[in-house]
Coordinates of C-alpha atoms in Angstrom, one line a residue:
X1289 CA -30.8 -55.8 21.9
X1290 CA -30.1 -56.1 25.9
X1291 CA -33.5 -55.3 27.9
X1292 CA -32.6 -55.1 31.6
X1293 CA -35.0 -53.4 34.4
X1294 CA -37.0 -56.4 35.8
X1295 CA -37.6 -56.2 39.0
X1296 CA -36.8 -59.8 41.2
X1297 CA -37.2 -59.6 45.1
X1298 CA -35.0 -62.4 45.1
X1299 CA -31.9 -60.8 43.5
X1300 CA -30.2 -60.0 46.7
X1301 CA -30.3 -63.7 48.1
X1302 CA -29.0 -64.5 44.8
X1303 CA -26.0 -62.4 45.1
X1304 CA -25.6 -62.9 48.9
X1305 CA -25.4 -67.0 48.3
X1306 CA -24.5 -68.0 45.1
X1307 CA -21.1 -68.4 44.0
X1308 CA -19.8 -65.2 42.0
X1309 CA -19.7 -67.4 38.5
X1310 CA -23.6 -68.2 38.9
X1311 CA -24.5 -64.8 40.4
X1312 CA -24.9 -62.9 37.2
X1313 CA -26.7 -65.7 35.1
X1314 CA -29.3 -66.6 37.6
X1315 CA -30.1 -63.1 38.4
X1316 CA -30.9 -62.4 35.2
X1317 CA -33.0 -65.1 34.8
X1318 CA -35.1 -64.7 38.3
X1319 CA -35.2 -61.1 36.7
X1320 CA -36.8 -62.3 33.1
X1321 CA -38.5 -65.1 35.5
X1322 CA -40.4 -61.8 37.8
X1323 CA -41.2 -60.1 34.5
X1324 CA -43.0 -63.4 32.8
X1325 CA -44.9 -63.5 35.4
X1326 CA -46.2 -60.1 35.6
X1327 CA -46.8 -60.2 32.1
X1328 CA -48.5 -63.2 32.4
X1329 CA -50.9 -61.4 35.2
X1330 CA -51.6 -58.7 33.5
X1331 CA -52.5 -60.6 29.9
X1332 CA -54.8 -62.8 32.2
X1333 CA -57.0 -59.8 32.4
X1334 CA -57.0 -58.3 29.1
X1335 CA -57.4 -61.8 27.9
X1336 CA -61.7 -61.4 27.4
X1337 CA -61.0 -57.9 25.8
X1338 CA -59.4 -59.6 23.1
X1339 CA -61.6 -62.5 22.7
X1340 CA -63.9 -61.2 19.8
X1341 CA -62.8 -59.9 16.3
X1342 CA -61.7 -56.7 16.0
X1343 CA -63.9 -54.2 13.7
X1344 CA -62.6 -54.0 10.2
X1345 CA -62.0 -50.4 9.2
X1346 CA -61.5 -49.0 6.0
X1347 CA -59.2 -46.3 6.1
X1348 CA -60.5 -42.5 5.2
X1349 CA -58.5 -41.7 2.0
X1350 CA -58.4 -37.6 1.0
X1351 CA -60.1 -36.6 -2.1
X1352 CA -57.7 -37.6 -5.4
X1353 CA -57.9 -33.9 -6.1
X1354 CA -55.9 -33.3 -2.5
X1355 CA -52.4 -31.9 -2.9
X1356 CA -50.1 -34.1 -0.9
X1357 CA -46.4 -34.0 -0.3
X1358 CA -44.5 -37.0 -2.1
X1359 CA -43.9 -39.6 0.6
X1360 CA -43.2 -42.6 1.1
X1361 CA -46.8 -44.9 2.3
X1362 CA -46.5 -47.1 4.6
X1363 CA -47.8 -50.7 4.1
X1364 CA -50.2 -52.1 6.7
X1365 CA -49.6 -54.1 9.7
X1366 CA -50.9 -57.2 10.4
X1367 CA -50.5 -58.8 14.0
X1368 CA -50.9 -63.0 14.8
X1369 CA -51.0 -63.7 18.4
X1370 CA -49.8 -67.2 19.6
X1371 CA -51.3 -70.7 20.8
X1372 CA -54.0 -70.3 22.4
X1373 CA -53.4 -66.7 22.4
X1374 CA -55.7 -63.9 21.2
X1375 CA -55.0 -60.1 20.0
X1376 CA -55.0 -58.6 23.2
X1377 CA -51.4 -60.0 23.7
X1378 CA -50.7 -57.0 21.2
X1379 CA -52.3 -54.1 23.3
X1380 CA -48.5 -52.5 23.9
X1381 CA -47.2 -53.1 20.7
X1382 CA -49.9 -51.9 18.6
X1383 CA -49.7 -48.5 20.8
X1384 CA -46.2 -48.3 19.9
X1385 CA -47.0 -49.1 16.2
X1386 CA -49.7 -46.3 16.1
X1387 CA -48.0 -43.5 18.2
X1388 CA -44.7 -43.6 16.1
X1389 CA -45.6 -45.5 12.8
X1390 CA -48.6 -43.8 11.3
X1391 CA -49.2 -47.1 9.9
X1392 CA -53.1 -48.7 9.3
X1393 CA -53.0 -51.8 11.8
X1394 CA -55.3 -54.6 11.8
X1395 CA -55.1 -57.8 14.7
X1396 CA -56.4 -61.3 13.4
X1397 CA -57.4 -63.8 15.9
X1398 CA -57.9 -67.4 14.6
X1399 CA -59.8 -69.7 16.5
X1400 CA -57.8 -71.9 19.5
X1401 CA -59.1 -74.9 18.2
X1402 CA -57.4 -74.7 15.3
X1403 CA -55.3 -77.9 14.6
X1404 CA -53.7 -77.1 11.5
X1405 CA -51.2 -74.7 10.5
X1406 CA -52.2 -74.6 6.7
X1407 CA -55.5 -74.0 7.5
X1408 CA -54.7 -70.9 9.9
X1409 CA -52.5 -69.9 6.6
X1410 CA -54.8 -70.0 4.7
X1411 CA -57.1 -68.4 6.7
X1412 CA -54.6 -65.7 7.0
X1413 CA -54.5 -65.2 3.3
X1414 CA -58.0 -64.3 3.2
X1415 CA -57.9 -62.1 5.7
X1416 CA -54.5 -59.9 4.0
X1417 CA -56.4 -60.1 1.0
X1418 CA -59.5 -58.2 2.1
X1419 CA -56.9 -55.6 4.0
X1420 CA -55.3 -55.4 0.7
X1421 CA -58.9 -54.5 -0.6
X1422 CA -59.9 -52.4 1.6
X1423 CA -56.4 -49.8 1.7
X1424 CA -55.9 -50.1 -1.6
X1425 CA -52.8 -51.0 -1.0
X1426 CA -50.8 -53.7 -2.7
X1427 CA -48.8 -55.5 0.1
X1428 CA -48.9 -55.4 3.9
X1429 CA -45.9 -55.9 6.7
X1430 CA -47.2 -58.8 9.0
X1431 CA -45.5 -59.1 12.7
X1432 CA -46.8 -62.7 14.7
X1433 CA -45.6 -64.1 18.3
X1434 CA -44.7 -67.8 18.6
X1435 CA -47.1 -70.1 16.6
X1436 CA -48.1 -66.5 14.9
X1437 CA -45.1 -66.3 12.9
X1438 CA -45.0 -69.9 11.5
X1439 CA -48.3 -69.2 10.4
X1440 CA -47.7 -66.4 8.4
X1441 CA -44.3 -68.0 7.4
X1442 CA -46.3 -70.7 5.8
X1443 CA -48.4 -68.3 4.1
X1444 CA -45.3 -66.8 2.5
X1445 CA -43.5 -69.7 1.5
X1446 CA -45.7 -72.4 0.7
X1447 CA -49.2 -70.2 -0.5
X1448 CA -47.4 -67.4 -2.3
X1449 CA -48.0 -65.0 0.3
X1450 CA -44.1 -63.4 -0.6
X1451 CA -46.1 -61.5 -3.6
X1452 CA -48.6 -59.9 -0.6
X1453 CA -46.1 -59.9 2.6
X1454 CA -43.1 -57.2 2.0
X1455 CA -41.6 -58.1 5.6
X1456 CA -42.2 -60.6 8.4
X1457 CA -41.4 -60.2 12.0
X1458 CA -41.4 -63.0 14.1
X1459 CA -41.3 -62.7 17.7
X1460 CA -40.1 -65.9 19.9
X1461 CA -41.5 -67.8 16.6
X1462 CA -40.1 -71.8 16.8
X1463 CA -39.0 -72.0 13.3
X1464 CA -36.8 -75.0 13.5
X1465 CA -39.2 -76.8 16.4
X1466 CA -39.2 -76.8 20.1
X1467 CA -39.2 -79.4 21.9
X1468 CA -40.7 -78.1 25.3
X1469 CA -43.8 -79.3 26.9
X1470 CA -43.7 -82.2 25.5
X1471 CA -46.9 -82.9 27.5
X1472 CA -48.6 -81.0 25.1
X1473 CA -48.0 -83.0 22.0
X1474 CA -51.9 -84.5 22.7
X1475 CA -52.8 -81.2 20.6
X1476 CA -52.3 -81.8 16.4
X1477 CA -51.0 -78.0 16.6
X1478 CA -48.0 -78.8 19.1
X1479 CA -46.9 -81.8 17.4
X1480 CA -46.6 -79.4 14.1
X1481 CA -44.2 -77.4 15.8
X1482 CA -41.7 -80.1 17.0
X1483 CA -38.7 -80.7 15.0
X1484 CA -39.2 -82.5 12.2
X1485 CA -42.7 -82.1 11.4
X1486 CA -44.2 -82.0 8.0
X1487 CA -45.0 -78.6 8.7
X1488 CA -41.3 -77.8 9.4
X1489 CA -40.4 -80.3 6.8
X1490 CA -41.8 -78.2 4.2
X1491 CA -40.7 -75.0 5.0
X1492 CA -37.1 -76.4 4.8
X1493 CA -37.7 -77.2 1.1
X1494 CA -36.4 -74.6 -2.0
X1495 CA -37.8 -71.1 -1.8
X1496 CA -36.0 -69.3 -4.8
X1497 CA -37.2 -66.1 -4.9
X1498 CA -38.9 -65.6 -2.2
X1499 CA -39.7 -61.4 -2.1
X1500 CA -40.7 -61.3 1.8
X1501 CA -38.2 -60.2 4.2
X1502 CA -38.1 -62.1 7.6
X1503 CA -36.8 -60.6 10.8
X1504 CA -36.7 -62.6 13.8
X1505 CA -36.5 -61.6 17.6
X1506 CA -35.2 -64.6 20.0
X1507 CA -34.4 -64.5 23.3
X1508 CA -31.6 -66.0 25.2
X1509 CA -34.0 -66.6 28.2
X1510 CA -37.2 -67.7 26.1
X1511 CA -38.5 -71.1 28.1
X1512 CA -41.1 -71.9 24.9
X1513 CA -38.0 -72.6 22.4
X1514 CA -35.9 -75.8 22.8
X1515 CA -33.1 -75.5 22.2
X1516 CA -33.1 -71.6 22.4
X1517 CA -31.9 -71.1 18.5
X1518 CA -35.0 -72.8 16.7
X1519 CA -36.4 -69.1 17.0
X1520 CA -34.0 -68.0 14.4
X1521 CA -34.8 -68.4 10.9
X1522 CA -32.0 -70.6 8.8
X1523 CA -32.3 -71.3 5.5
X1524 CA -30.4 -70.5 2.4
X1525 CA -33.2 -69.1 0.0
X1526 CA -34.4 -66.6 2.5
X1527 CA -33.8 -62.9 3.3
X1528 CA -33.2 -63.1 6.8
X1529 CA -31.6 -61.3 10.0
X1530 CA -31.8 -62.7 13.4
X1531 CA -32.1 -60.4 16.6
X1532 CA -31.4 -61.9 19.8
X1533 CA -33.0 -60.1 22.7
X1534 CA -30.9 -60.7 26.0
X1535 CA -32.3 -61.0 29.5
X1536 CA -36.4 -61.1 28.9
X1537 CA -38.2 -64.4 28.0
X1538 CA -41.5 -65.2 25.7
X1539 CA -44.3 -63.9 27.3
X1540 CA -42.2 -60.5 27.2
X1541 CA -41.4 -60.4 23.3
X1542 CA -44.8 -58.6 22.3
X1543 CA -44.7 -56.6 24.8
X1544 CA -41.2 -54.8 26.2
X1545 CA -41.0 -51.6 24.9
X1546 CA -37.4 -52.2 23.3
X1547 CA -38.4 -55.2 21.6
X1548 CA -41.2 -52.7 20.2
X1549 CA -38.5 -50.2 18.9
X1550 CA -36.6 -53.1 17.1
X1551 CA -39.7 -54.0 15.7
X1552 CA -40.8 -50.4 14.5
X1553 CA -37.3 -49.9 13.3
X1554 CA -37.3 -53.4 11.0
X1555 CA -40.0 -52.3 9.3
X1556 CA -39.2 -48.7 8.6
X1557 CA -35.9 -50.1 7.7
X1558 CA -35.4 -50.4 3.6
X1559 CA -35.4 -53.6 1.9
X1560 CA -33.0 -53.0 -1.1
X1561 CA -29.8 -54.6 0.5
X1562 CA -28.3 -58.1 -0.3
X1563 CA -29.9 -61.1 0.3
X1564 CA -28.3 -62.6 3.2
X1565 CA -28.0 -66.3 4.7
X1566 CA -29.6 -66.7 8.5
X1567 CA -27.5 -68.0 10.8
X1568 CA -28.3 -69.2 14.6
X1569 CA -26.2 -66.4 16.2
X1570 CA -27.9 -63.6 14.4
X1571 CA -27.7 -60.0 15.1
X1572 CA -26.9 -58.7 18.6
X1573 CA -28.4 -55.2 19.3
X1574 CA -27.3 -53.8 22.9

């Protein structure tokens, strides 16, 4: 998946001085550069919009006696912002989702002083469980950004969440560990996610049988991941496919609309084929 388009007023100095073998790579990157921080601008302000839970809604169902066509339902959605994050980080995306998914979405915020990942799992769990309640439905589809997705990964592997979670996307999600900012190992979550945790430790152990499908979206230009590859998801027991998004970085994951079209078509996509081994390279989309 190649996203281009960014706008960088410094692209033209770049090209004018740099020498021709630098030129493209650090255009592209003041271009993702330009876009993080318009993101980050415009997620500044929607920030208090998403500070509060969302209302739960329980979908209107038509009377049993209804003739209907046979189709296929479509399980719910469940979106899990980031560190320090909330669910207005979702705004585009869950337009997206709704306009071409007809799919019941619920956000999940969890509190930013949360300093364990097994607690925000399990927390998690609770919450999939009421959807599950509610819809009548029997598993849901859950899509997370950054610390998001090892949340719900945790969920899945370690809390049995694979029998409630039919696929995971995970969207700039550190998997293996980063080790940037490492100023901000003073907060119990950060030092979860660096490599080697017992977090990370755990989810590295056996997972035979495993029914969730995982889908992750890295980026070649993503300044949260170190190195760049822990946003892949590599492990033997897993079914796994790894999408590398060229030319945006991590603030721009949940929220460029072609990252939003990979992410509609993973989960419309079918999950009867093989089980397949993860590997850091993944699955290029241009």
């Amino acid at each position: 998946m190649k996203v281009t388009r960014a706008v960088a007023p410094l692209v033209p100095l770049c090209e004018r001085f740099l020498p021709a073998r630098l030129t493209g790579l650090s255009v592209a990157l003041l271009k993702a550069t330009a876009l993080e921080l318009a993101i980050l601008a415009g997620h500044l302000l929607l920030y208090p919009s998403g500070m509060t839970q969302e209302r739960r809604a329980v979908p209107t169902l038509p009377p049993s006696d209804t003739p209907r066509l046979p189709t296929e339902e479509k399980p719910p959605v469940v979106l899990l912002h980031g560190f320090i994050d909330n669910r207005s980080v979702f705004v585009l995306l869950r337009r997206s989702l709704a306009q071409h998914g007809g799919r019941h979405l619920e956000s999940l915020n969890y509190s930013p002083l949360t300093c364990d990942i097994r607690a925000a799992a399990e927390l998690l769990g609770r919450h999939i469980e009421d959807i599950c309640e509610r819809t009548g439905q029997e598993r849901v589809d859950v899509v997370g950004h950054s610390l998001g997705g090892l949340i719900a990964r945790y969920y899945v592997q370690r809390l049995g969440g694979d029998h409630r979670v039919r696929t995971l996307v995970t969207l700039g999600t550190p998997h293996g560990g980063t080790r940037a900012v490492p100023l901000a190992d003073a907060h119990p979550i950060v030092r979860q996610m660096r490599p080697g945790s017992e977090v990370l430790e755990e989810l590295r152990e056996p997972a035979p049988g495993c029914r969730t499908h995982f889908v992750a979206f890295w980026s070649d230009f993503d300044h949260v991941m170190a190195p760049l590859e822990s946003a892949c998801v590599d492990h033997p027991d897993l079914m796994a496919q790894n999408i590398r998004v060229t030319g945006i970085g991590h603030l721009a994951l949940p929220v460029h609309p072609a990252v939003a079209t990979g992410v509609r078509e993973a989960l419309d996509t079918s999950r009867t084929g093989a089980r397949t081994t993860a590997r850091p390279g993944g699955l290029t989309v241009a």
